[in-house]
mmCIF file of C-alpha atoms in Angstrom:
data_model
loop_
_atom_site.group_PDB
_atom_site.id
_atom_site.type_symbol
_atom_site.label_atom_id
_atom_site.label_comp_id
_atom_site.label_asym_id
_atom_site.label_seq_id
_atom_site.Cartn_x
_atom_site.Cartn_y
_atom_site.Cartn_z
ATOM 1 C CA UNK A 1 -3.313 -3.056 -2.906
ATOM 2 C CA UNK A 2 -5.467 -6.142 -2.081
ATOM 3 C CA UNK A 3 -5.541 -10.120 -1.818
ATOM 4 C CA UNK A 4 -7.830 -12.024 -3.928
ATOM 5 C CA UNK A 5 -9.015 -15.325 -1.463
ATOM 6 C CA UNK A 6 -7.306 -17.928 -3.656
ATOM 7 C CA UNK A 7 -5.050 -21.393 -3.042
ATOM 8 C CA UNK A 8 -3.792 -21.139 0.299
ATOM 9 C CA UNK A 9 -4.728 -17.276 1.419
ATOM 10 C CA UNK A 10 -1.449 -16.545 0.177
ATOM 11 C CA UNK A 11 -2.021 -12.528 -1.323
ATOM 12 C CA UNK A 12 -4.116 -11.953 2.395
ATOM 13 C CA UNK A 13 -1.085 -13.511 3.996
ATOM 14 C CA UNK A 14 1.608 -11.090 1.473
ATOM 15 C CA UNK A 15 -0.916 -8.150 2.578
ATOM 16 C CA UNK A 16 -0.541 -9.173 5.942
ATOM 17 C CA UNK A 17 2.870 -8.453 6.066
ATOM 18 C CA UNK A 18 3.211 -5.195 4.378
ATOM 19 C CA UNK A 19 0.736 -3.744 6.518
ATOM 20 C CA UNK A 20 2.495 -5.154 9.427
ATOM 21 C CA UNK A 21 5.738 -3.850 8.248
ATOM 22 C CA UNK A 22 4.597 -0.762 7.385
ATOM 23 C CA UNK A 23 2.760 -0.047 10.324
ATOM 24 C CA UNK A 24 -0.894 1.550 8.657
ATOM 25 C CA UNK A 25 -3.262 3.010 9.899
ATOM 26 C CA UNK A 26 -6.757 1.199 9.784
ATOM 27 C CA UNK A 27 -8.275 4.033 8.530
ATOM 28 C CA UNK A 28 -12.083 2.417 7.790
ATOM 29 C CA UNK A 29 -14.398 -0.525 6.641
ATOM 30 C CA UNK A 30 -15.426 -1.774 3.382
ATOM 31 C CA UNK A 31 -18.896 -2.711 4.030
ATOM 32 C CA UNK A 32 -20.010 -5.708 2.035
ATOM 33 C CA UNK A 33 -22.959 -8.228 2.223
ATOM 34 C CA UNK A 34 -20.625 -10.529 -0.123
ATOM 35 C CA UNK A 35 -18.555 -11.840 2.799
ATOM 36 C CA UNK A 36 -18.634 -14.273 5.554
ATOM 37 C CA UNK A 37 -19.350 -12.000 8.513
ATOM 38 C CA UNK A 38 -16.853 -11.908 11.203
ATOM 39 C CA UNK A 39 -14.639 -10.898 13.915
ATOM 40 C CA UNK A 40 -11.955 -10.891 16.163
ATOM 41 C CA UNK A 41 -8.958 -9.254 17.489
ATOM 42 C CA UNK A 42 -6.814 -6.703 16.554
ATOM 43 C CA UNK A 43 -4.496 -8.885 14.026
ATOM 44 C CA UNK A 44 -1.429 -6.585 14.377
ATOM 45 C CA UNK A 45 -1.355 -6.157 17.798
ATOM 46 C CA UNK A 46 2.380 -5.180 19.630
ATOM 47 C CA UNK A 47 0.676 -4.505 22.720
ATOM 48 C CA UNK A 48 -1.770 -5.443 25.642
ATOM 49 C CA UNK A 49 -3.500 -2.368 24.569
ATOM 50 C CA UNK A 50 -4.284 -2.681 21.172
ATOM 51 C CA UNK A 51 -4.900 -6.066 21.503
ATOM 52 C CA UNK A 52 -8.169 -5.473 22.422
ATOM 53 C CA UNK A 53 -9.476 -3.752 19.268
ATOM 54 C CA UNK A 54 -11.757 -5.203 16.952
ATOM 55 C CA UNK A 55 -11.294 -6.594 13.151
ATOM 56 C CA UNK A 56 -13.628 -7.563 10.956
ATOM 57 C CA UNK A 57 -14.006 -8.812 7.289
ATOM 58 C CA UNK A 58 -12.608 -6.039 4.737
ATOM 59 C CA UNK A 59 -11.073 -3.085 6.711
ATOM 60 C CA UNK A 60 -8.807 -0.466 5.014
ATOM 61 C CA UNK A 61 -5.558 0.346 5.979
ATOM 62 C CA UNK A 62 -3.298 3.543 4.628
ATOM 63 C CA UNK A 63 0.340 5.081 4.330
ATOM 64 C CA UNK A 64 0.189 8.631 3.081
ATOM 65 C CA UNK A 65 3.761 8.848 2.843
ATOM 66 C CA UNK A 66 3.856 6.072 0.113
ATOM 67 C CA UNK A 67 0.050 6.857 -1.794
ATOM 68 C CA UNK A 68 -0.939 3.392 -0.792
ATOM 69 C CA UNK A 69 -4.244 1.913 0.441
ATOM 70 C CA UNK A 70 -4.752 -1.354 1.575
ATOM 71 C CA UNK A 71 -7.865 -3.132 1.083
ATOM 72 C CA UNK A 72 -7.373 -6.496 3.465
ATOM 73 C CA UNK A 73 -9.828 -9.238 3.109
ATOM 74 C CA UNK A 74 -10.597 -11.689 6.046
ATOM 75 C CA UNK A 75 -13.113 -14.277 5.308
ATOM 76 C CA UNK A 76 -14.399 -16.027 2.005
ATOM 77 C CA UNK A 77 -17.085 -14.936 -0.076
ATOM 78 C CA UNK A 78 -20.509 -15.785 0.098
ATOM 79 C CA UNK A 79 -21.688 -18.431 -2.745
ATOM 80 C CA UNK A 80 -22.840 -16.233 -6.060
ATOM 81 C CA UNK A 81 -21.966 -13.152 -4.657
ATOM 82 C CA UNK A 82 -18.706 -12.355 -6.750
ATOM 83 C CA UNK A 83 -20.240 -10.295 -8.875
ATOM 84 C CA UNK A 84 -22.239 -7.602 -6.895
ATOM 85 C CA UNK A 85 -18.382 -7.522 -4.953
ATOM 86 C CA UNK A 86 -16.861 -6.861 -8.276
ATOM 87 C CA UNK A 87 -19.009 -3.752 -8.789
ATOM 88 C CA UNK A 88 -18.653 -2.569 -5.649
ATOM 89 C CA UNK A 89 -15.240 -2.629 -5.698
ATOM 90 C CA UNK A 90 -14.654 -0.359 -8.429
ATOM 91 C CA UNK A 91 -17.169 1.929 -7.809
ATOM 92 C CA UNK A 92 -15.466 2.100 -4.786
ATOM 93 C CA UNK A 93 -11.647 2.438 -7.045
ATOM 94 C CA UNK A 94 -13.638 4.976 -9.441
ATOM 95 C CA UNK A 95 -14.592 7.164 -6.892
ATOM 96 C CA UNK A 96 -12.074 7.466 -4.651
ATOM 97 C CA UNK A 97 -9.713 8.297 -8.296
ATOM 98 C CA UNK A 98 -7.557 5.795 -6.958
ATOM 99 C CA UNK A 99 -4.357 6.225 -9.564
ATOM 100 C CA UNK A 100 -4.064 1.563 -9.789
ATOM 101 C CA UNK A 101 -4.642 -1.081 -8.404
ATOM 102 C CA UNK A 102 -2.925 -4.297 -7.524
ATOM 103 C CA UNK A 103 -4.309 -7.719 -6.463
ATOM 104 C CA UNK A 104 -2.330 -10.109 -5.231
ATOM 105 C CA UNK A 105 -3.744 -13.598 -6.148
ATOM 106 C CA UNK A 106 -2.198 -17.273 -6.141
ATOM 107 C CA UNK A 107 -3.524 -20.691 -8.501
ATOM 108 C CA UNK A 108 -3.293 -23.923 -8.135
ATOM 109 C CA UNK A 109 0.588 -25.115 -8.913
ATOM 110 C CA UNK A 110 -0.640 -28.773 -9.827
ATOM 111 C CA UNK A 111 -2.823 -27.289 -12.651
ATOM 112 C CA UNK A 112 0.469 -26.099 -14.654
ATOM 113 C CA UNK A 113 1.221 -26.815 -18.129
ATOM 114 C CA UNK A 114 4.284 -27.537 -19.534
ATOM 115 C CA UNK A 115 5.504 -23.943 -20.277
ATOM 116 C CA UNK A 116 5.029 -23.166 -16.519
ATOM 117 C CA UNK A 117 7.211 -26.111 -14.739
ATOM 118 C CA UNK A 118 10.012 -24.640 -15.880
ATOM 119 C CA UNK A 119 11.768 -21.287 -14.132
ATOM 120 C CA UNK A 120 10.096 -18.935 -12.024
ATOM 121 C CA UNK A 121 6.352 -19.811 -10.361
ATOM 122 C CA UNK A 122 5.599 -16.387 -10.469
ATOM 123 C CA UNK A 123 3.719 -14.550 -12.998
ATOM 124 C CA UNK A 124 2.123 -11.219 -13.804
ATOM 125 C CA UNK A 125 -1.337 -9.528 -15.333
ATOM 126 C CA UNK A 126 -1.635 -6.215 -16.706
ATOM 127 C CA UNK A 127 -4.759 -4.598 -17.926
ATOM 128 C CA UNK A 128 -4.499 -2.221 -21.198
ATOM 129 C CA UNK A 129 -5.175 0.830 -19.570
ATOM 130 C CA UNK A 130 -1.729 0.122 -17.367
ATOM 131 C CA UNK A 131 0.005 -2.068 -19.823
ATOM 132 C CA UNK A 132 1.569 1.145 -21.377
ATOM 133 C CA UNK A 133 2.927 2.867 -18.293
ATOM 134 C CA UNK A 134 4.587 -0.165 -16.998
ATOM 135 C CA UNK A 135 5.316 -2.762 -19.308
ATOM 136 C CA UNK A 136 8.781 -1.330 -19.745
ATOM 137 C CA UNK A 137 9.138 -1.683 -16.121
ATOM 138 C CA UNK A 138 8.190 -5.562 -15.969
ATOM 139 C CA UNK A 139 10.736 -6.716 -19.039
ATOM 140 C CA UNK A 140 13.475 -4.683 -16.867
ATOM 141 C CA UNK A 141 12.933 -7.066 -13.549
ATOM 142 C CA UNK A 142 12.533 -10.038 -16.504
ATOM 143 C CA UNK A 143 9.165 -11.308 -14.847
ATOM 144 C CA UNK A 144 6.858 -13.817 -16.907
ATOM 145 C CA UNK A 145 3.112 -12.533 -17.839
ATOM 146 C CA UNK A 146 0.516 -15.661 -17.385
ATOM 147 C CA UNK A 147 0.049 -17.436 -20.293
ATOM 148 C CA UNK A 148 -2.909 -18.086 -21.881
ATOM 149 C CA UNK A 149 -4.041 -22.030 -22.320
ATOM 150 C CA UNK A 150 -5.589 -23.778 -24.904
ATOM 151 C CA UNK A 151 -9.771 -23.355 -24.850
ATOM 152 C CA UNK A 152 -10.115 -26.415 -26.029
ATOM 153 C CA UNK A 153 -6.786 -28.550 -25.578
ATOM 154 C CA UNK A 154 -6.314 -31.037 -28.305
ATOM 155 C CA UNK A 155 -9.540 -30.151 -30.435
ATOM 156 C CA UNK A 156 -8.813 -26.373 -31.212
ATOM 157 C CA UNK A 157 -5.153 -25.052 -29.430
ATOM 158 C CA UNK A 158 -5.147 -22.129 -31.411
ATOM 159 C CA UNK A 159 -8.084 -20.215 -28.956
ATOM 160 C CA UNK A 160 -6.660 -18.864 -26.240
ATOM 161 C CA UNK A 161 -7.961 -17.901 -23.269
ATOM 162 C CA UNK A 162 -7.143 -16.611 -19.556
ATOM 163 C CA UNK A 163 -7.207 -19.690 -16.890
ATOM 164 C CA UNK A 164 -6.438 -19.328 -13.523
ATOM 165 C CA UNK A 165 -7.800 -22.323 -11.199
ATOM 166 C CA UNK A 166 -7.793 -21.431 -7.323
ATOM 167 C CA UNK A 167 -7.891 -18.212 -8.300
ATOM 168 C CA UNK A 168 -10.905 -17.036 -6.511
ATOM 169 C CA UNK A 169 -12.309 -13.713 -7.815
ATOM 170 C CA UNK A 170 -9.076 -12.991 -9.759
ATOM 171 C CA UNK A 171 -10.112 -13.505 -13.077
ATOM 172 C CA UNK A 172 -13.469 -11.714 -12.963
ATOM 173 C CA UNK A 173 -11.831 -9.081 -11.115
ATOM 174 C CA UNK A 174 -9.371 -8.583 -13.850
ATOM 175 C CA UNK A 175 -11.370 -8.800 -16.738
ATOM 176 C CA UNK A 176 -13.733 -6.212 -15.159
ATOM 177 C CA UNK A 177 -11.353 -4.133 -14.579
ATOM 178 C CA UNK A 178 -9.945 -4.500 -18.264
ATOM 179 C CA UNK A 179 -13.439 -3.513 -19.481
ATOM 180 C CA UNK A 180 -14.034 -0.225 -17.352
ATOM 181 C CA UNK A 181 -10.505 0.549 -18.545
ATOM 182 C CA UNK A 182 -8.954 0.525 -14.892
ATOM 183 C CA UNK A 183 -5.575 0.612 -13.994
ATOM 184 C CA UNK A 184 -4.605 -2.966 -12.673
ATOM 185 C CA UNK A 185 -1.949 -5.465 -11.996
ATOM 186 C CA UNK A 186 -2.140 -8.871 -11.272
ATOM 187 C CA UNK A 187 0.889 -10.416 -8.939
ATOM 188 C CA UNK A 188 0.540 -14.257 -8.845
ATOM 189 C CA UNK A 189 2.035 -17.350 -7.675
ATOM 190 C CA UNK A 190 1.907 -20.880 -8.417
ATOM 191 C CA UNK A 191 1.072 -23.202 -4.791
ATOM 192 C CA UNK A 192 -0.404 -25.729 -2.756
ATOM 193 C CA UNK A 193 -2.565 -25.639 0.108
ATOM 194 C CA UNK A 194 -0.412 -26.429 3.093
ATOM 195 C CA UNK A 195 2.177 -23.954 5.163
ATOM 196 C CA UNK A 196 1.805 -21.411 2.865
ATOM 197 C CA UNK A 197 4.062 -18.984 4.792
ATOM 198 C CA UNK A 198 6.996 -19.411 2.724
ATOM 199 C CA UNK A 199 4.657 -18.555 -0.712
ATOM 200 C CA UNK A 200 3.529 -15.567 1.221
ATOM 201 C CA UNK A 201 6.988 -13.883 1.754
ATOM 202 C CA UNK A 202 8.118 -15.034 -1.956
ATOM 203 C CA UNK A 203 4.890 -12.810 -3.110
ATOM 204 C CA UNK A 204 5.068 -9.772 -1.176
ATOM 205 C CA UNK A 205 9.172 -9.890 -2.069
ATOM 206 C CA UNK A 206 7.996 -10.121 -5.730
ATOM 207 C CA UNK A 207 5.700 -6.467 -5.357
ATOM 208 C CA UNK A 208 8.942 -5.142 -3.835
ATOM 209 C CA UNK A 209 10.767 -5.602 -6.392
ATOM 210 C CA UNK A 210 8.500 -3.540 -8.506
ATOM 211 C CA UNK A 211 6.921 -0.913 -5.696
ATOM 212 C CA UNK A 212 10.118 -0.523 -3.338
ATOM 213 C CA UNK A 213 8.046 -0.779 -0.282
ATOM 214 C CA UNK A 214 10.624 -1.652 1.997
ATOM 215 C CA UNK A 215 14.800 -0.966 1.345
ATOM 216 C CA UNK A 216 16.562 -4.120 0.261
ATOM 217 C CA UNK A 217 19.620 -4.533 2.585
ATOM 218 C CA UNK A 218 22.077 -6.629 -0.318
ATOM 219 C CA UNK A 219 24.255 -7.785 2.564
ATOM 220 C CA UNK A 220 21.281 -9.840 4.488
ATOM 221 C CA UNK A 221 20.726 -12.819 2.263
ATOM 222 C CA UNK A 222 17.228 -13.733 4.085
ATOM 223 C CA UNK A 223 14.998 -11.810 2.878
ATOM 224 C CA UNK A 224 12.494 -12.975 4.854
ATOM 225 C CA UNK A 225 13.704 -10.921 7.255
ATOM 226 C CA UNK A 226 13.138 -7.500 6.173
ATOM 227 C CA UNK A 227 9.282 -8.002 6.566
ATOM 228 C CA UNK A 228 7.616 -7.777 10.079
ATOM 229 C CA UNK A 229 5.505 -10.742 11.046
ATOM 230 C CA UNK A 230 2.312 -10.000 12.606
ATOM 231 C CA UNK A 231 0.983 -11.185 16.304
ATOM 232 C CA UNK A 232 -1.934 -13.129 14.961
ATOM 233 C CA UNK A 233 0.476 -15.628 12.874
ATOM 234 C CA UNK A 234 1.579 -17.329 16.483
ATOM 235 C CA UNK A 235 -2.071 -18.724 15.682
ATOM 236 C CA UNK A 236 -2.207 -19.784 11.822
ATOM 237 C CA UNK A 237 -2.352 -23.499 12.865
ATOM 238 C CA UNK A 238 -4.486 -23.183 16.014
ATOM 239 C CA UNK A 239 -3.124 -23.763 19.375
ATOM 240 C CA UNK A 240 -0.472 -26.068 20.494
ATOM 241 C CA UNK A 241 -1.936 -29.805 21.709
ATOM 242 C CA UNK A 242 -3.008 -29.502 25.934
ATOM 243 C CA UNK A 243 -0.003 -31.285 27.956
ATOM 244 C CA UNK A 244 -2.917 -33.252 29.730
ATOM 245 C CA UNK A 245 -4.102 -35.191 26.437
ATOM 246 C CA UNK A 246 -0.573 -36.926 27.264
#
């Protein structure tokens, strides 16, 4: 499991909470050249303690109990360098025989066409090699698959092809994955850049419904609730204004 950067962070914000709800490990780094370097505190921290331990820009976290790895990503990629990530990636997902993967993306809601107004703002991408073993599974839970848009809209509608604006690496991601025949699933969502908090919880509610990461209690109507919200969100806007400015 792992965010793509995209419109509003949302898929690193979704990841956020299922490895704070979870409680993983950190069991490593991904080491990478193709990302902003940084770091800072220990984003999950429930204690003085732990507070004090470093994160940087791609660290791994892991539930045995569940098969699931966690790739979280932390800053956005360096200009031109989505490629040599892409590669490393799945040489990464090839070696380590990893059984799927899923990336957790969001696009821009104002680029919508007229299909995708209407109903759910959520929306799914399967590559062949899973499209088999789960396609069953998505018309059950009734979800939408992205549609593909006109290439060239009002000149030639009848070539189709994959757009996802905001997207970040999603697409070339996906399509590379498609053509090494890997296992993956695309979860997105339609938003804006803003509080993107609410998006967040509506995505990582969507994988549930599919993975079962977390027991839905059908007498608690919030489902907000059933996913823990990490330390480090107390800061997603910055500090509160100084009392002296006033």
């Amino acid at each position: 499991l792992q965010p793509a950067v995209s419109v509003g962070n949302v898929g690193q914000l979704a990841v956020d909470l299922v490895i704070s709800t979870l409680r993983m490990a950190k069991v490593g780094y991904f080491y990478t050249d193709c990302l902003v370097p940084m770091v800072g505190n220990n984003p999950y921290a429930t204690s003085r303690e732990n507070s004090l331990e470093l994160s940087i820009n791609a660290e791994v976290y892991s539930l045995p109990s569940k098969n699931l790895v966690v790739l979280q990503i932390r800053s956005p990629f360096i200009k031109n360098k989505y490629m040599p990530f892409c590669q490393s990636l799945l040489s990464w997902v090839e070696s380590s025989k990893c059984a799927r993967v899923i990336l957790l993306s969001s696009i821009h809601a104002y680029e919508r066409d007229d299909r995708q107004l209407l109903g759910t703002p959520l929306r799914y991408l399967l590559t062949p090699a899973l499209e088999k073993a789960v396609e069953g599974r998505m018309q059950e839970l009734k979800w939408k698959e992205m549609e593909k848009v006109a290439a060239y809209p009002g000149i030639n509608d009848t070539e189709k092809v994959l757009h996802l604006p905001g997207g970040g690496i999603t697409k070339l991601l996906f399509t590379e994955s498609c053509s090494k025949g890997i296992q993956m699933a695309v979860l997105l969502k339609f938003c804006s850049e803003g509080d993107n908090i609410p998006d967040a919880f509506v995505l990582v509610n969507y994988l549930n419904e599919w993975l079962q990461l977390v027991r839905v209690k059908r007498e608690i109507p919030d489902t907000a609730s059933q996913w823990k919200v990490p330390s480090s969100w107390r800061l997603l806007f910055g500090n509160g204004l100084p009392p002296a400015l006033f």
